Short mmCIF file of C-alpha atoms in Angstrom, two decimals:
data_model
loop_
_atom_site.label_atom_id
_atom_site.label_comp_id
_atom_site.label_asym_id
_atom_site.label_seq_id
_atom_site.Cartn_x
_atom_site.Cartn_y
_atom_site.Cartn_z
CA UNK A 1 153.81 146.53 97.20
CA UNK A 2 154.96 143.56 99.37
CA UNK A 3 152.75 145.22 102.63
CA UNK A 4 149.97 144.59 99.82
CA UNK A 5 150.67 141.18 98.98
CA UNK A 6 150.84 140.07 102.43
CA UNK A 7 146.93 140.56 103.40
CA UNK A 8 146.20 139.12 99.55
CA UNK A 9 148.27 136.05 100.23
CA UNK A 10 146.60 135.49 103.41
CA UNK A 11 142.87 135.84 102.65
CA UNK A 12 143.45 133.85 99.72
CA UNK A 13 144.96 131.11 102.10
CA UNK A 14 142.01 131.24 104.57
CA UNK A 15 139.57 131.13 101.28
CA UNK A 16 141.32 127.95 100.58
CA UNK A 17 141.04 126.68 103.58
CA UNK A 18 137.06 127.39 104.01
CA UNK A 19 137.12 125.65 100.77
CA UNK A 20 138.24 122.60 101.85
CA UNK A 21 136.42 122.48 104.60
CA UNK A 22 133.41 123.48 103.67
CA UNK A 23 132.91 122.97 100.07
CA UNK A 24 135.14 120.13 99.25
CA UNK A 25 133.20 117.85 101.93
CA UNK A 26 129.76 119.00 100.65
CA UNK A 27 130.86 118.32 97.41
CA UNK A 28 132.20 114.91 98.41
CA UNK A 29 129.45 113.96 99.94
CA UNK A 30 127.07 114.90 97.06
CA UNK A 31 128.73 112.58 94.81
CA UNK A 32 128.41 109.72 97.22
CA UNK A 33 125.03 110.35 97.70
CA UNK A 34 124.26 110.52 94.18
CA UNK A 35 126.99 107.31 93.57
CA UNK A 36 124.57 105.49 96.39
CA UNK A 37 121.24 106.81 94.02
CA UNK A 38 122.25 105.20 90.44
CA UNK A 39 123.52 102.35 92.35
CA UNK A 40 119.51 101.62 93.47
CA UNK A 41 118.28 102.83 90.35
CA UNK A 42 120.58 99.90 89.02
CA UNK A 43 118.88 97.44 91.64
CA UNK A 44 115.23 98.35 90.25
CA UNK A 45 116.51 97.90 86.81
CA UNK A 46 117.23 94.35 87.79
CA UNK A 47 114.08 93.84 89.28
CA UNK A 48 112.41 95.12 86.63
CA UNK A 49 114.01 92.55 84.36
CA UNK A 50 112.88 89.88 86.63
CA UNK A 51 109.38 91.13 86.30
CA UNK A 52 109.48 91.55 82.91
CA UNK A 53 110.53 87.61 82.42
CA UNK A 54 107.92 86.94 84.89
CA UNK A 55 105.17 88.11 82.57
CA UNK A 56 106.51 85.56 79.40
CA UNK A 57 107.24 83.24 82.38
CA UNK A 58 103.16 83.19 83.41
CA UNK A 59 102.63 83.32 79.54
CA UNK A 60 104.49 80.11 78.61
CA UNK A 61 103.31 77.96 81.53
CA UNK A 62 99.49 78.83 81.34
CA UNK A 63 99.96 77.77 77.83
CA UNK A 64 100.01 73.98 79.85
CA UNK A 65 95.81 73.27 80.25
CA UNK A 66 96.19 71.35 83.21
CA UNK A 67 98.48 73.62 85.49
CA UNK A 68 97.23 74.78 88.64
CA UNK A 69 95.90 78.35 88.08
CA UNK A 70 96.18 78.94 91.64
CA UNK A 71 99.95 79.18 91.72
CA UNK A 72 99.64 81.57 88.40
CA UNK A 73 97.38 83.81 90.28
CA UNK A 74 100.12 84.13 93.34
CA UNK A 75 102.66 84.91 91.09
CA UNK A 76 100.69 87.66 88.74
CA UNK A 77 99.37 89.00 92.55
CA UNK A 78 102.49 88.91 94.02
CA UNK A 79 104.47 90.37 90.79
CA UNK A 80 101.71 93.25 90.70
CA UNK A 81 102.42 94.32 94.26
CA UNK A 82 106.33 94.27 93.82
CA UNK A 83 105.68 96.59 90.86
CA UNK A 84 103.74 98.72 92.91
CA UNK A 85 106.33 99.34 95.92
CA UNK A 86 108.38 102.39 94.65
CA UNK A 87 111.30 104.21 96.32
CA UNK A 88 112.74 107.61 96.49
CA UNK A 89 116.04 107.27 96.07
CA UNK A 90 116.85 110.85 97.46
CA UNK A 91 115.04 109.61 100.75
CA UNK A 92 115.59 105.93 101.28
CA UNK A 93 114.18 105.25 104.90
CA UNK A 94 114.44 101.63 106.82
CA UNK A 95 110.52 101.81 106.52
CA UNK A 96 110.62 101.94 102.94
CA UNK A 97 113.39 99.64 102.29
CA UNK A 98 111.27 97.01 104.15
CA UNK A 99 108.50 97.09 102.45
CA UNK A 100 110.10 97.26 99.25
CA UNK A 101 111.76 93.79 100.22
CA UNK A 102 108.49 92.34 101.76
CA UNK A 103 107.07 92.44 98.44
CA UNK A 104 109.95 91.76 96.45
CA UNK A 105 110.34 88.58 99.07
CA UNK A 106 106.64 88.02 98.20
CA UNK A 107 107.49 87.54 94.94
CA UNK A 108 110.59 85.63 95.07
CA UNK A 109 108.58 82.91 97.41
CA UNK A 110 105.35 82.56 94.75
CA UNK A 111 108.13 82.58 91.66
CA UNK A 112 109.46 79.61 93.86
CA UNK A 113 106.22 77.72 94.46
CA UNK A 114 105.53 77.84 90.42
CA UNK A 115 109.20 76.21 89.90
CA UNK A 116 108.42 73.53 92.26
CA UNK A 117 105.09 73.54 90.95
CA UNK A 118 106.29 72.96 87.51
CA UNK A 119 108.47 69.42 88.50
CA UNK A 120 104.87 67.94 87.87
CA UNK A 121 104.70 68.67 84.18
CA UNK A 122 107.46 67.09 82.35
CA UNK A 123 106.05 68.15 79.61
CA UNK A 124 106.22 71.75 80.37
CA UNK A 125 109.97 71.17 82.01
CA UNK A 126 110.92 70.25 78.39
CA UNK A 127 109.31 73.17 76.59
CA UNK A 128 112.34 75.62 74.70
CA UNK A 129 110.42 78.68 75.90
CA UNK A 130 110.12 77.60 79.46
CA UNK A 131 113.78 76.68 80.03
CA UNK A 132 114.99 79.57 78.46
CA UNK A 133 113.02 81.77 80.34
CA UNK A 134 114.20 79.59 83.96
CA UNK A 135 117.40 80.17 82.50
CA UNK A 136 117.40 83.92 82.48
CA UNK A 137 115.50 84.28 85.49
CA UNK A 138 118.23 82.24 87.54
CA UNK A 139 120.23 85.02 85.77
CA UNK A 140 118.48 87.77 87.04
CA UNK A 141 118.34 87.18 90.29
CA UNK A 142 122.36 86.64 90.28
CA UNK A 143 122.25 89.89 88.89
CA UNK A 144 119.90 91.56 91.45
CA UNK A 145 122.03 89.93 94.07
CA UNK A 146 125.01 91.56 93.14
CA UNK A 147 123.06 95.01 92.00
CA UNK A 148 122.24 95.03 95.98
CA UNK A 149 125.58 94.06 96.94
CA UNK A 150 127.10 97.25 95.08
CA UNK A 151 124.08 99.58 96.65
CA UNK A 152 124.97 98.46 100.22
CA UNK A 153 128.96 98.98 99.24
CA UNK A 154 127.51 103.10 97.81
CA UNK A 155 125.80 102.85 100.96
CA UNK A 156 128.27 102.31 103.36
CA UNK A 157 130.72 104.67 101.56
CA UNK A 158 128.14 107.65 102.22
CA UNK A 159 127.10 106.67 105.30
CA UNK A 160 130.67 106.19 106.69
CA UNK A 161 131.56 109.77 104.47
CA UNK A 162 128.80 111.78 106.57
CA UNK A 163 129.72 110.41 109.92
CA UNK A 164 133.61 110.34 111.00
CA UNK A 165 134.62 113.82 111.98
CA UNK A 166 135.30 116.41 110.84
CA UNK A 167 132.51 115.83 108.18
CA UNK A 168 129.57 115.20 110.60
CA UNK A 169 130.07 118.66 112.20
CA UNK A 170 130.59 120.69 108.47
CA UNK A 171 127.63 118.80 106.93
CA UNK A 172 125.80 119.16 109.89
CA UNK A 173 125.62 123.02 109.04
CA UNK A 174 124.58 121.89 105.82
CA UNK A 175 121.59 119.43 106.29
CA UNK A 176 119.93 116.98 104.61
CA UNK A 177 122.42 114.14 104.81
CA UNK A 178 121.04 111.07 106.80
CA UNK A 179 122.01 108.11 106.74
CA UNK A 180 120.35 105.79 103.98
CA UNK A 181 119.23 102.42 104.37
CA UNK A 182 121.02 99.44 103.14
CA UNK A 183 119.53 96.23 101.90
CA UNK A 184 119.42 93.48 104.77
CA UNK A 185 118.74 89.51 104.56
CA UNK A 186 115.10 88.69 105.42
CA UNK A 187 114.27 86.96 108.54
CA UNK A 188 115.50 83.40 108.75
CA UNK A 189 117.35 83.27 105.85
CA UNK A 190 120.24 82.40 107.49
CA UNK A 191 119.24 79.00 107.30
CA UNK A 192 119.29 76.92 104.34
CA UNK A 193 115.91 75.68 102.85
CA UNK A 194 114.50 71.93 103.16
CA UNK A 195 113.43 71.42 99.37
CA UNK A 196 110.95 68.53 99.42
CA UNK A 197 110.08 67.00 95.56
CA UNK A 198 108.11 64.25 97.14
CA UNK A 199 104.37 65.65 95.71
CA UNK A 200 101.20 63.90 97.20
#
């Protein structure tokens, strides 16, 4: 009986072992992966919001005859091609996550033309609707901010999971875990804006 146990004891042991090599960093991986996916499905959700408030934004300003329709027209173009740009979160590339935030940038500059825009009307500046809605949109993009702060954090945490060794070898048997894309700053924002009032 104890010559039996032995071999039992043993395979069991190397079982275990396989296990934890094998399935336990495949597993852990998965869940980072999928951590890193709701985390950008919670960063579209945001920008979503903003677009949403964008629409009543548009809404409640063209309600003022006078305003430039110009600036209107960037922001409903530039809010229509930020809704366009979708992402796979299973496959986030650095192509994809740049043009994602070119138009998302796109929009964030003509949302910040109308703003400026509006200083003109005091009118407007003094409507309920209009500084509600500035108020939640100052909101949202705080909340977008920190949406893409916790998808680069998911990011990092899966990127860093499928890289130090051991797990780059196991998961390498595996496949299909590369390296996702984080957010990054646009070009030049390291520098803080000039905001001019003075209109001619």
């Amino acid at each position: 009986m104890k010559k039996l146990l032995i071999p039992i004891l043993v395979i069991v042991v190397i079982i275990g072992i396989f296990y934890i090599l094998f399935a336990g960093k495949y597993n852990g991986a998965i869940t980072l992966q999928e951590d890193a996916k709701t985390a950008w499905s919670n960063v579209e959700s945001a920008y979503q919001r903003r677009s949403d408030l964008i629409g009543n934004l548009v809404k409640t300003v063209q309600g003022a005859a006078d305003f430039e329709r110009s600036t209107l027209k960037e922001v409903i173009e530039a809010r229509a091609k930020a809704t366009s740009v979708n992402i796979d979160p299973s496959n986030i590339t650095p192509n994809q996550m740049a043009q994602f935030q070119e138009a998302q940038s796109g929009l964030t500059s003509a949302l910040s033309r109308l703003l400026v825009t509006v200083e003109r009307y005091p009118d407007l500046k003094a409507n309920q609707n209009f500084l509600n809605l500035q108020t939640q949109l100052e909101g949202t993009e705080n909340r977008i901010n920190v949406e893409r702060n916790r998808f680069n954090e998911k990011v990092g945490e899966f990127n860093k999971f499928i890289k130090v060794f051991p797990n780059n070898l196991i998961l390498g048997m595996f496949g299909g875990f590369d390296e996702m894309a984080r957010f990054e700053a646009d070009e030049g924002t390291e520098k803080a804006p000039d905001v001019d009032f003075e209109f001619k």
